[in-house]
CSV table of C-alpha atoms and ligand atoms in Angstrom, one decimal:
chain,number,residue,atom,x,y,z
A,72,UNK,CA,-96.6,-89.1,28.4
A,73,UNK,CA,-98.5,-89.9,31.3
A,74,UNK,CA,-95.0,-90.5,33.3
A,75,UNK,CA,-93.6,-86.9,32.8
A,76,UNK,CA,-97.0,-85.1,33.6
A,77,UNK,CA,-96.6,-86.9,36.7
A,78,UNK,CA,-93.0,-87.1,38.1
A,79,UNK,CA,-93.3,-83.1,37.1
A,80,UNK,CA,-96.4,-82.2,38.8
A,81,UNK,CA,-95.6,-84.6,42.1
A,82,UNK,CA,-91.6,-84.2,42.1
A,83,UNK,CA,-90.4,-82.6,45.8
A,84,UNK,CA,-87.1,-81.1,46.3
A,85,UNK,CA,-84.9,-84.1,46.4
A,86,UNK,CA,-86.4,-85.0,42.8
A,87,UNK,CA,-86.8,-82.0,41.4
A,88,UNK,CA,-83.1,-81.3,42.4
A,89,UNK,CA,-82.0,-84.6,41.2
A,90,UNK,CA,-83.4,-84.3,37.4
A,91,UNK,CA,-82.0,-80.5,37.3
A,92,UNK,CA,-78.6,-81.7,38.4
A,93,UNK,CA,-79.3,-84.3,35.3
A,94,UNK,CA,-80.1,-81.6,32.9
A,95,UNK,CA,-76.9,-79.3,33.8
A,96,UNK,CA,-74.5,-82.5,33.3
A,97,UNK,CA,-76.3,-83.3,30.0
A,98,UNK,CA,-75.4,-79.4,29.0
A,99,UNK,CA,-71.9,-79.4,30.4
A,100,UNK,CA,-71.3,-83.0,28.5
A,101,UNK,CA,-72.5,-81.1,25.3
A,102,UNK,CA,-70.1,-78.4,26.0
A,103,UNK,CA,-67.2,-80.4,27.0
A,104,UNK,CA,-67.8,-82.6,23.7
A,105,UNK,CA,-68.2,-79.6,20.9
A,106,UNK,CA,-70.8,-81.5,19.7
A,107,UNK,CA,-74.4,-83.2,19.5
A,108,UNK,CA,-75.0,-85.8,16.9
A,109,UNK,CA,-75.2,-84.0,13.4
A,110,UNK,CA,-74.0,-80.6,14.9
A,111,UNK,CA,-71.4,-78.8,17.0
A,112,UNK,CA,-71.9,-76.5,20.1
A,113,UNK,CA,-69.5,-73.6,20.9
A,114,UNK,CA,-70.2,-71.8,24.0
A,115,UNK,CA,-73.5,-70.3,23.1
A,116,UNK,CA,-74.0,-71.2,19.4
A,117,UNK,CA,-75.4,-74.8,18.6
A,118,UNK,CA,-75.1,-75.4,14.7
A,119,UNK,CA,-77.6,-77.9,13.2
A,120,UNK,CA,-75.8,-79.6,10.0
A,121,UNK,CA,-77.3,-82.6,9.6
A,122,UNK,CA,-81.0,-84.3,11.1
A,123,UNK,CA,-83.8,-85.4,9.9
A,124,UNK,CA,-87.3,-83.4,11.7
A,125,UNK,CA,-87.2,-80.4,13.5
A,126,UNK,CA,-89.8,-79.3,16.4
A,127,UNK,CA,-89.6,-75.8,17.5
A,128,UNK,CA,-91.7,-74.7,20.5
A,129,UNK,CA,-91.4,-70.9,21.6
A,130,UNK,CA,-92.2,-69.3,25.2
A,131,UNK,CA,-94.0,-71.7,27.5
A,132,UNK,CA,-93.8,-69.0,30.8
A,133,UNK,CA,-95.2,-71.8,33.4
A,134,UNK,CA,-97.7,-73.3,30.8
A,135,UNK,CA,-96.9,-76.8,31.0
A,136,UNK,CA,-100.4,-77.8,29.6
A,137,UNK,CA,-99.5,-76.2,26.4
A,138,UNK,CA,-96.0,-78.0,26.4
A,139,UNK,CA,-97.5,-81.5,27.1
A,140,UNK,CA,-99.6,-80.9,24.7
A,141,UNK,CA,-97.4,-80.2,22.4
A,142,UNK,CA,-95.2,-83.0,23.1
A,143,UNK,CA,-98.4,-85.6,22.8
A,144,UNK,CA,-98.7,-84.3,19.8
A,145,UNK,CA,-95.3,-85.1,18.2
A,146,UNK,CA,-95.2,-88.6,19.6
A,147,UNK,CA,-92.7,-87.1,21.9
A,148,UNK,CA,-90.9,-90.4,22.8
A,149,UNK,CA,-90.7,-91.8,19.6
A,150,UNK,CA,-89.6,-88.3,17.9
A,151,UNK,CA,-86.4,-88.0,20.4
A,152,UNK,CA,-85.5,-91.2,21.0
A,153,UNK,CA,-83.7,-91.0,17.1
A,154,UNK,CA,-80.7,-88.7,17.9
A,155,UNK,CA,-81.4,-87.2,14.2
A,156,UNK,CA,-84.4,-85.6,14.8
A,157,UNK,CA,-84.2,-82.1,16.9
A,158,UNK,CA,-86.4,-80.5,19.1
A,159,UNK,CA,-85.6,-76.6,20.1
A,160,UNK,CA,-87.2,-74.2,22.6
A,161,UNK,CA,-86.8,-71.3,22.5
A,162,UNK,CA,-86.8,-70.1,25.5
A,163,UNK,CA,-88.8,-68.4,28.4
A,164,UNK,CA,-89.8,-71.6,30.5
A,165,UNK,CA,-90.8,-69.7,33.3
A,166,UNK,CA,-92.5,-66.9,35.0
A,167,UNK,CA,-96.1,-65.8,34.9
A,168,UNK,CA,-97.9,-68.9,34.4
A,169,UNK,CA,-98.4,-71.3,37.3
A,170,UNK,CA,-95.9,-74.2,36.7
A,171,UNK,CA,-92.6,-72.9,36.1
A,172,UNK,CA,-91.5,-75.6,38.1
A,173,UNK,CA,-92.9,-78.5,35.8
A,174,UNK,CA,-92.0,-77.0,33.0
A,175,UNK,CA,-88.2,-77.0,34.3
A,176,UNK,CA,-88.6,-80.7,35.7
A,177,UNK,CA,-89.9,-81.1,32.1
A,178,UNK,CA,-87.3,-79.8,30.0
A,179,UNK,CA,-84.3,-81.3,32.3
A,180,UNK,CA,-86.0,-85.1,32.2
A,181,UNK,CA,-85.7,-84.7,28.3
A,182,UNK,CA,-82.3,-83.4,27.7
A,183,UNK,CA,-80.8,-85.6,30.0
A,184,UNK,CA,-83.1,-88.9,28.7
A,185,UNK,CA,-82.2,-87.4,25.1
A,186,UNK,CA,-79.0,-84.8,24.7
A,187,UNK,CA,-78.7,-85.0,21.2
A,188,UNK,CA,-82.3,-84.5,20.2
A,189,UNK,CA,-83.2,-81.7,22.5
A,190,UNK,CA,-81.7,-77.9,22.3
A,191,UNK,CA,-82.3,-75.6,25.5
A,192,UNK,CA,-82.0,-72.2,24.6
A,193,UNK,CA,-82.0,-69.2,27.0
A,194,UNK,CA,-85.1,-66.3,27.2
A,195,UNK,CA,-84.8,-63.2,28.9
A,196,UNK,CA,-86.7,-64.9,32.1
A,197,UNK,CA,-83.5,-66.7,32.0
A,198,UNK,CA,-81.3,-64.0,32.7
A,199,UNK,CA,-78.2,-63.4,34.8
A,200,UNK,CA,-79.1,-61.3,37.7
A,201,UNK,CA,-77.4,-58.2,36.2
A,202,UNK,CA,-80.6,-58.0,34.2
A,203,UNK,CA,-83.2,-57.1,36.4
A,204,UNK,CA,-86.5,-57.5,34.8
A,205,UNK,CA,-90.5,-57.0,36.5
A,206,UNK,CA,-92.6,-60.4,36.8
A,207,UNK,CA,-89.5,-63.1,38.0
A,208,UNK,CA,-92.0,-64.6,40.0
A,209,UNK,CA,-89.9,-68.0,40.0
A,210,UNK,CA,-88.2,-67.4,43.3
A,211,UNK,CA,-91.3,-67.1,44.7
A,212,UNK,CA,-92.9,-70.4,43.2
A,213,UNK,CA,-89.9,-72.4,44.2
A,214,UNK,CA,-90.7,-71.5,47.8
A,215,UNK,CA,-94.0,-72.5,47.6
A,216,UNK,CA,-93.6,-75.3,46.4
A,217,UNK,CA,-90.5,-76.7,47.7
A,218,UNK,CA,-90.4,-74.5,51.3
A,219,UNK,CA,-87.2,-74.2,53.1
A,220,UNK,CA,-84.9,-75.5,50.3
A,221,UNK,CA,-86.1,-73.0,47.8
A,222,UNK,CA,-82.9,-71.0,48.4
A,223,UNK,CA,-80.1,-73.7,47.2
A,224,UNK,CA,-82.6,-74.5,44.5
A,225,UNK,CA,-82.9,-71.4,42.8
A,226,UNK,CA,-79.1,-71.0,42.8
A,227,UNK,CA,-78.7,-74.4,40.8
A,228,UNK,CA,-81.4,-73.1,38.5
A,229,UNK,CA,-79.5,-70.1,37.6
A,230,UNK,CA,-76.3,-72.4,36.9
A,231,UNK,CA,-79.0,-74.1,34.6
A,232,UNK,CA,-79.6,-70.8,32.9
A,233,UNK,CA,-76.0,-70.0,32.3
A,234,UNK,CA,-75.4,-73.4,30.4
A,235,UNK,CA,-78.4,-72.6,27.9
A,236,UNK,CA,-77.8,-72.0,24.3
A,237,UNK,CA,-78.0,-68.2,22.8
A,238,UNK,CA,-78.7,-69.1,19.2
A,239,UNK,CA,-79.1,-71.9,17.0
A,240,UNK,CA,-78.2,-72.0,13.2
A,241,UNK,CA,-80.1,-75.0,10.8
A,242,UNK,CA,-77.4,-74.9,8.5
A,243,UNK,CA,-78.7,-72.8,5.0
A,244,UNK,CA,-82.0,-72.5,6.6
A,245,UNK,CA,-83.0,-71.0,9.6
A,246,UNK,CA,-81.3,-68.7,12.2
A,247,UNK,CA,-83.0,-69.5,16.2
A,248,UNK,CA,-83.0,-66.5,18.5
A,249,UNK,CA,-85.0,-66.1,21.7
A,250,UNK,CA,-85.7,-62.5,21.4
A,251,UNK,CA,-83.7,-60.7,18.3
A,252,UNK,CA,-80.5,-59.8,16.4
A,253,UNK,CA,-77.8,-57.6,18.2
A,254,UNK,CA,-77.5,-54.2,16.1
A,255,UNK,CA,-73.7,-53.2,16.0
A,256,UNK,CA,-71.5,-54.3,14.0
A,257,UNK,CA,-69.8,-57.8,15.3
A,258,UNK,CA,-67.1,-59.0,13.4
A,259,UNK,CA,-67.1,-62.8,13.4
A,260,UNK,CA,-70.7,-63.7,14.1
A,261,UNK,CA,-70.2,-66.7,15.8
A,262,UNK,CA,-67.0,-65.7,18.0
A,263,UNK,CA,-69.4,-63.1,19.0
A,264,UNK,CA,-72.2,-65.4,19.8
A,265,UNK,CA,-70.2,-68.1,22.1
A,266,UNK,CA,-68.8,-66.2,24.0
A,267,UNK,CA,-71.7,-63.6,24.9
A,268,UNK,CA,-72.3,-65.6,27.6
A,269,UNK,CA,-68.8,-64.7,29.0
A,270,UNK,CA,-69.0,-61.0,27.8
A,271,UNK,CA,-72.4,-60.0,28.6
A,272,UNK,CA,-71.0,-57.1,30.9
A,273,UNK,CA,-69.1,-56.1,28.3
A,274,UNK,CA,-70.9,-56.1,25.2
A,275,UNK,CA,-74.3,-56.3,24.3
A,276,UNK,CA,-74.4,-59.3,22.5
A,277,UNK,CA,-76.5,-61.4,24.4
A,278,UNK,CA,-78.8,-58.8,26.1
A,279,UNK,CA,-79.7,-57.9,22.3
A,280,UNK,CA,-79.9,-61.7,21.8
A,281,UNK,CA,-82.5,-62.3,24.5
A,282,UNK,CA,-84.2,-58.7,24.4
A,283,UNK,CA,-84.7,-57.1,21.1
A,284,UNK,CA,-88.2,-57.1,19.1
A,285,UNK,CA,-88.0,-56.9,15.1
A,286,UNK,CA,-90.4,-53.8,14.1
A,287,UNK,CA,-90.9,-51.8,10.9
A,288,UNK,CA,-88.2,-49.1,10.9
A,289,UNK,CA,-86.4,-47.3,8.8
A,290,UNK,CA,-83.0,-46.8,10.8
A,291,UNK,CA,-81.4,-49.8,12.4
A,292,UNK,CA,-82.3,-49.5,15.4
A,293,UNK,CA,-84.3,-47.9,17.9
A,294,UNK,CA,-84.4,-47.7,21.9
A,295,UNK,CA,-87.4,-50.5,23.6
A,296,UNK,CA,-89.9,-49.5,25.1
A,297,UNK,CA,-89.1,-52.1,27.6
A,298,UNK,CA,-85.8,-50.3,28.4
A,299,UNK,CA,-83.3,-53.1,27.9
A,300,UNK,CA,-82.7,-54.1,24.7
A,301,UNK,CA,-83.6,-52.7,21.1
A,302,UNK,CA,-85.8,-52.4,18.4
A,303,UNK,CA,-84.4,-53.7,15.2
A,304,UNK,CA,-85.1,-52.8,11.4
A,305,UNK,CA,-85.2,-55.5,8.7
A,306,UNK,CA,-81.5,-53.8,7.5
A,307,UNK,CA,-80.4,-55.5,10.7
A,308,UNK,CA,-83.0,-58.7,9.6
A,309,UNK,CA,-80.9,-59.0,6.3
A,310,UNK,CA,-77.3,-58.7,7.5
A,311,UNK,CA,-78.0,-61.3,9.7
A,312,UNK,CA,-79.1,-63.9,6.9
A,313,UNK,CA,-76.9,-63.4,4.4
A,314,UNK,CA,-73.6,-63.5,7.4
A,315,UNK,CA,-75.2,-67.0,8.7
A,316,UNK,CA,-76.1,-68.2,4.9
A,317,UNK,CA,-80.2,-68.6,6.4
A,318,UNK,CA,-83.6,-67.6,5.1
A,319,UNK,CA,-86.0,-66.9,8.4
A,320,UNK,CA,-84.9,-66.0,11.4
A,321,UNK,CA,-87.3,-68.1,13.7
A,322,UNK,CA,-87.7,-66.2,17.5
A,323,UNK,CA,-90.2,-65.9,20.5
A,324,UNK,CA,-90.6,-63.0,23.1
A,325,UNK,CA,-94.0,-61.4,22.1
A,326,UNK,CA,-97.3,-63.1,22.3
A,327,UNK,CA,-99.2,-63.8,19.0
A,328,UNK,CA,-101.3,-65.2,17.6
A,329,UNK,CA,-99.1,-68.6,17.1
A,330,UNK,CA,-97.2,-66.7,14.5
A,331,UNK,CA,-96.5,-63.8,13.2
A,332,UNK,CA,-94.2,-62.7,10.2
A,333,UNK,CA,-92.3,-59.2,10.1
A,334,UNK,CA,-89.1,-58.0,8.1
A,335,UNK,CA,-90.8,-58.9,4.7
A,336,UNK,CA,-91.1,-62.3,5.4
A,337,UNK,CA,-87.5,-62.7,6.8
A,338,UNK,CA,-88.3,-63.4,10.2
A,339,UNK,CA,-91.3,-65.2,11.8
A,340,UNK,CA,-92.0,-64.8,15.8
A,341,UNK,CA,-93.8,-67.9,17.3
A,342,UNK,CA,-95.2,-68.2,20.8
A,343,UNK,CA,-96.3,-71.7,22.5
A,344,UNK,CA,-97.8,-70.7,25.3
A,345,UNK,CA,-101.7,-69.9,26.3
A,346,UNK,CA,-102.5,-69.5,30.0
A,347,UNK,CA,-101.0,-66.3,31.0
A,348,UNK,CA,-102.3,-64.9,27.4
A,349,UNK,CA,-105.6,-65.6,26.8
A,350,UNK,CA,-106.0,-63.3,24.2
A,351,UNK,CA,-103.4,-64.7,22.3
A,352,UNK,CA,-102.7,-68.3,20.8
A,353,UNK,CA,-100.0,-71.1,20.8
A,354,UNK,CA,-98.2,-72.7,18.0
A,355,UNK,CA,-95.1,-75.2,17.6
A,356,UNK,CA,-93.2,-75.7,14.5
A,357,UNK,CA,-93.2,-79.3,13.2
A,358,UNK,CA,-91.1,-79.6,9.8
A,359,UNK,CA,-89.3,-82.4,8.2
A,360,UNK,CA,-85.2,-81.7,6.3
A,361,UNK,CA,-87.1,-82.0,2.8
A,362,UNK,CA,-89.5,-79.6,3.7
A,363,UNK,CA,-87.0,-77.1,5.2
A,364,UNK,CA,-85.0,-77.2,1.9
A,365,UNK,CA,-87.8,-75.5,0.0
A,366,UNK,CA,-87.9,-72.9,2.3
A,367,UNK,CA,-87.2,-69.6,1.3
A,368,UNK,CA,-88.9,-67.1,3.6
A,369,UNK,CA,-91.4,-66.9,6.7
A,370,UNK,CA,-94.3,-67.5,4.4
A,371,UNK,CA,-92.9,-70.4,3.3
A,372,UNK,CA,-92.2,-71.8,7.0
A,373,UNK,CA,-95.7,-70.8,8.2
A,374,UNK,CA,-96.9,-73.9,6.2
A,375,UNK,CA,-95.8,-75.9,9.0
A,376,UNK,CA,-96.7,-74.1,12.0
A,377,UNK,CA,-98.5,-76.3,13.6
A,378,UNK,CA,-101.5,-74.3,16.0
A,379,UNK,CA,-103.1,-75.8,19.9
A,380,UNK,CA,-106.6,-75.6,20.0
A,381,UNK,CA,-107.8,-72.8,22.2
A,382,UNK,CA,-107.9,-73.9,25.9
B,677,MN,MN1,-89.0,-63.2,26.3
């Protein structure tokens, strides 16, 4: 553990650059390939069909405390180093806490040092620059930190971005999304979904993918009041699990309390991150393959989020 704190809090431009250029060769491998041990990967859609433990963290926006502490606490090393065993974030790595940087140093080191066990999947702070969004402070971190190579930098951050997954399917289980479910009618779900990246001026797959909220409604959707994306009814909840065969759909995007369920008990919203919500709380998910099979709906899946103390 002590090793990653370190290279990620000490790491200057050359090293930083070097581990990122590691982490965008480990995504384009998995891309080129089809595949990660016990899965395939098409364009945006990773599909888990056969491991062994599965670690979800959610939103970490600069908190790399709460990551590192969440890693300690799976016996990080140990946990990836057996291809079988999966660990997926969600999302949201940077912005508004104070070590995007880390975190990104963080996440590359692992999915280069362990490609099959770790699954990278793109938040809304990890947008293309069509989507404009308040409080992308990371531009302006990466020129504090790193100074007059902050511009090359953030452009090989942003090919980072583009190689990050948009949703991950546990086979019969669970259906991974960073923000929600896109409302109109699709077609082929997972056409739809690898290609989004491609299409995102053209459809709005994946700004639905990385924007939407779940709420209570009675229609299917509803404009956000963050004016991108929607809001979703638990219609749109159900369509979605019976077309990918899953029970919960597991996302991140709003601070909670470590969890909270909606869509009765179809979909469950984590968050992992503390510092820039101190009102709020952080939560991973920790769950073996035997334990997923007897799970049939948030409630159930709750019994293995796993909550950090309070900072
Ligand atoms: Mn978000």
């Amino acid at each position: 553990m002590s090793q990653i704190v370190r290279l990620s809090a000490t790491a200057g431009p050359s090293e930083f650059s070097q581990v990122l250029e590691q982490g965008i060769s480990a995504l384009k491998e998995e891309q080129k390939r089809g595949a990660i041990a016990g899965g395939t990967v098409t364009g945006g859609l990773v599909e888990i069909k056969d491991y062994d433990q599965l670690v979800v963290l959610s939103d970490l926006h600069g908190d790399s405390q709460a990551l590192f502490q969440i890693l300690d606490a799976v016996n990080y090393e140990k946990f990836l180093s057996g291809p079988e065993n999966k660990m997926v974030f969600l999302g949201d790595y940077v912005d508004r806490g104070s070590d995007s940087i880390g975190v990104l140093y963080a996440i590359c080191y692992l999915k280069h040092a362990h490609p099959d066990s770790v699954i990278l999947m793109r938040g809304n702070h990890e947008a293309p620059s069509e989507f404009p969004f308040p409080s992308h402070d990371l531009p302006y971190d990466i020129e504090d930190r790193f100074g007059a190579g902050a511009k090359a930098i953030y452009g090989r951050i942003l090919a980072l971005f583009g190689l990050l997954t948009l949703a991950t399917v546990v086979q019969g289980r669970l259906l991974l999304v960073h923000g929600g479910l896109p409302t109109d009618a699709l077609g082929d779900w997972r056409q739809a979904i690898a290609t989004a990246q491609k299409s995102h001026l053209k459809n709005r797959v994946m700004e639905e993918l990385l924007w939407n909220d779940p709420r209570p409604l009675g229609e299917e959707w509803e404009p956000s009041w963050r004016g991108i994306g929607r809001h979703f009814g638990s219609a749109v909840t159900k369509r979605w699990l019976a077309d990918t065969n899953t029970k919960v759909v597991v996302r991140g995007h709003e601070p909670c309390h470590g969890y909270r369920i909606d869509h009765h008990s179809m979909m469950l919203t984590l968050f992992s991150c503390r510092q820039a919500y101190p009102g709020f709380g952080a939560a991973y998910i920790s769950a073996g393959k035997n334990d997923l099979d007897s799970v049939n709906d948030a409630d159930d899946l709750a019994k293995f989020v796993k909550k950090l103390p309070q900072s």
